[in-house]
């Protein structure tokens, strides 16, 4: 049986309040798509890290994990650091299909949502 899971991957910050929107995002996912497990992961300064989040998903039975970088664009972290982390996870978990999407901020629907948000401010 193929069990799909999502990892929402963010940068991380020293201020614990920074992660609050990520926690809300994961809660919204769980409410709207309870049949697909979701886990948060962070590049630095917060836990779980990417490997820990994928380990949790694999331990729960996931055979396919899609990592969604919740970044506005493809900066240095996503161009340089993220591929190294993702490759290390692929080596550690060769039995699962592990893929990643582009940064969410590069999606036209996300950009349109920001336009709509901004328009409501007028």
C-alpha positions as MATLAB code, in Angstrom:
seq = 'XXXXXXXXXXXXXXXXXXXXXXXXXXXXXXXXXXXXXXXXXXXXXXXXXXXXXXXXXXXXXXXXXXXXXXXXXXXXXXXXXXXXXXXXXXXXXXXXXXXXXXXXXXXXXXXXXXXXXXXXXX';
ca = [
       0.000    0.000    0.000;
       1.336    3.438   -0.979;
       0.942    5.908    1.867;
       1.580    9.516    0.935;
       2.664   12.190    3.396;
       3.611   15.863    3.301;
       6.434   17.710    5.041;
       6.062   21.488    5.188;
       9.621   22.814    5.292;
      10.406   26.294    6.634;
      13.505   28.260    7.529;
      13.226   28.437   11.313;
      13.920   31.320   13.701;
      15.078   32.040   17.233;
      11.712   33.559   18.200;
       9.278   30.721   18.922;
       6.365   32.920   17.783;
       7.752   32.810   14.236;
       6.513   29.248   13.843;
       2.901   30.047   14.773;
       1.738   30.449   11.130;
       3.414   27.126   10.301;
       1.567   25.434   13.152;
      -1.692   26.954   11.872;
      -0.867   25.787    8.345;
      -0.306   22.229    9.567;
      -3.544   22.359   11.587;
      -5.482   23.568    8.546;
      -3.977   20.748    6.490;
      -5.006   18.180    9.099;
      -8.554   19.551    9.202;
      -8.958   19.649    5.427;
      -6.982   16.547    4.441;
      -6.974   14.217    7.442;
      -6.170   11.206    5.244;
      -2.719   12.598    4.308;
      -0.285   12.972    7.232;
       1.577   16.266    7.544;
       4.697   17.143    9.494;
       6.558   20.432    9.901;
      10.327   20.638    9.429;
      12.818   23.479    9.712;
      16.169   24.235    8.145;
      17.701   25.704   11.291;
      17.054   26.942   14.809;
      13.842   24.897   15.288;
      12.799   21.273   15.439;
      12.073   18.959   13.906;
      14.668   19.196   11.168;
      14.018   17.642    7.752;
      15.465   14.239    8.621;
      13.511   14.059   11.881;
      10.240   14.945   10.127;
      10.785   12.375    7.390;
      11.723    9.765    9.998;
       8.399   10.440   11.726;
       6.504   10.004    8.466;
       8.353    6.804    7.531;
       7.842    5.387   11.033;
       4.117    6.037   10.614;
       4.121    4.013    7.389;
       4.670    6.592    4.651;
       6.083    5.205    1.429;
       5.953    8.504   -0.444;
       6.885   11.866    1.085;
       6.564   15.206   -0.667;
       8.520   18.092    0.867;
       6.934   21.500    0.332;
       9.360   24.391    0.935;
       7.318   27.136    2.581;
       9.687   29.824    1.342;
       8.775   32.842   -0.754;
      11.449   32.148   -3.357;
      14.365   29.960   -4.395;
      17.163   31.707   -2.496;
      20.495   30.317   -1.389;
      19.012   28.011    1.229;
      16.792   26.266   -1.302;
      19.401   26.268   -4.068;
      22.327   25.114   -1.917;
      21.403   23.762    1.531;
      18.084   22.077    0.806;
      19.297   19.747   -1.996;
      22.078   18.459    0.276;
      19.597   17.745    3.081;
      17.142   16.118    0.687;
      19.840   13.907   -0.834;
      20.970   12.810    2.638;
      17.366   11.821    3.424;
      17.116    9.919    0.134;
      20.234    7.970    1.106;
      18.877    7.254    4.582;
      15.434    6.209    3.276;
      16.006    4.526   -0.109;
      12.781    2.571    0.328;
      10.546    5.641    0.014;
       9.766    7.976   -2.857;
      11.013   11.363   -1.678;
      10.330   14.457   -3.773;
      10.094   18.218   -3.366;
       8.053   21.001   -4.874;
       9.348   24.451   -5.799;
       9.084   27.174   -3.144;
       5.431   27.991   -2.461;
       6.039   31.663   -3.231;
       6.798   30.791   -6.833;
       3.314   29.400   -7.438;
       0.923   31.706   -9.327;
      -1.976   30.812   -7.018;
       0.050   31.849   -3.970;
       1.068   35.105   -5.638;
      -2.573   35.749   -6.545;
      -3.601   35.121   -2.933;
      -1.103   37.805   -1.868;
      -2.588   40.215   -4.412;
      -6.070   39.507   -3.052;
      -4.835   39.966    0.517;
      -3.221   43.271   -0.443;
      -6.320   44.456   -2.302;
      -8.417   43.907    0.835;
      -6.103   46.383    2.600;
      -7.207   49.220    0.279;
];
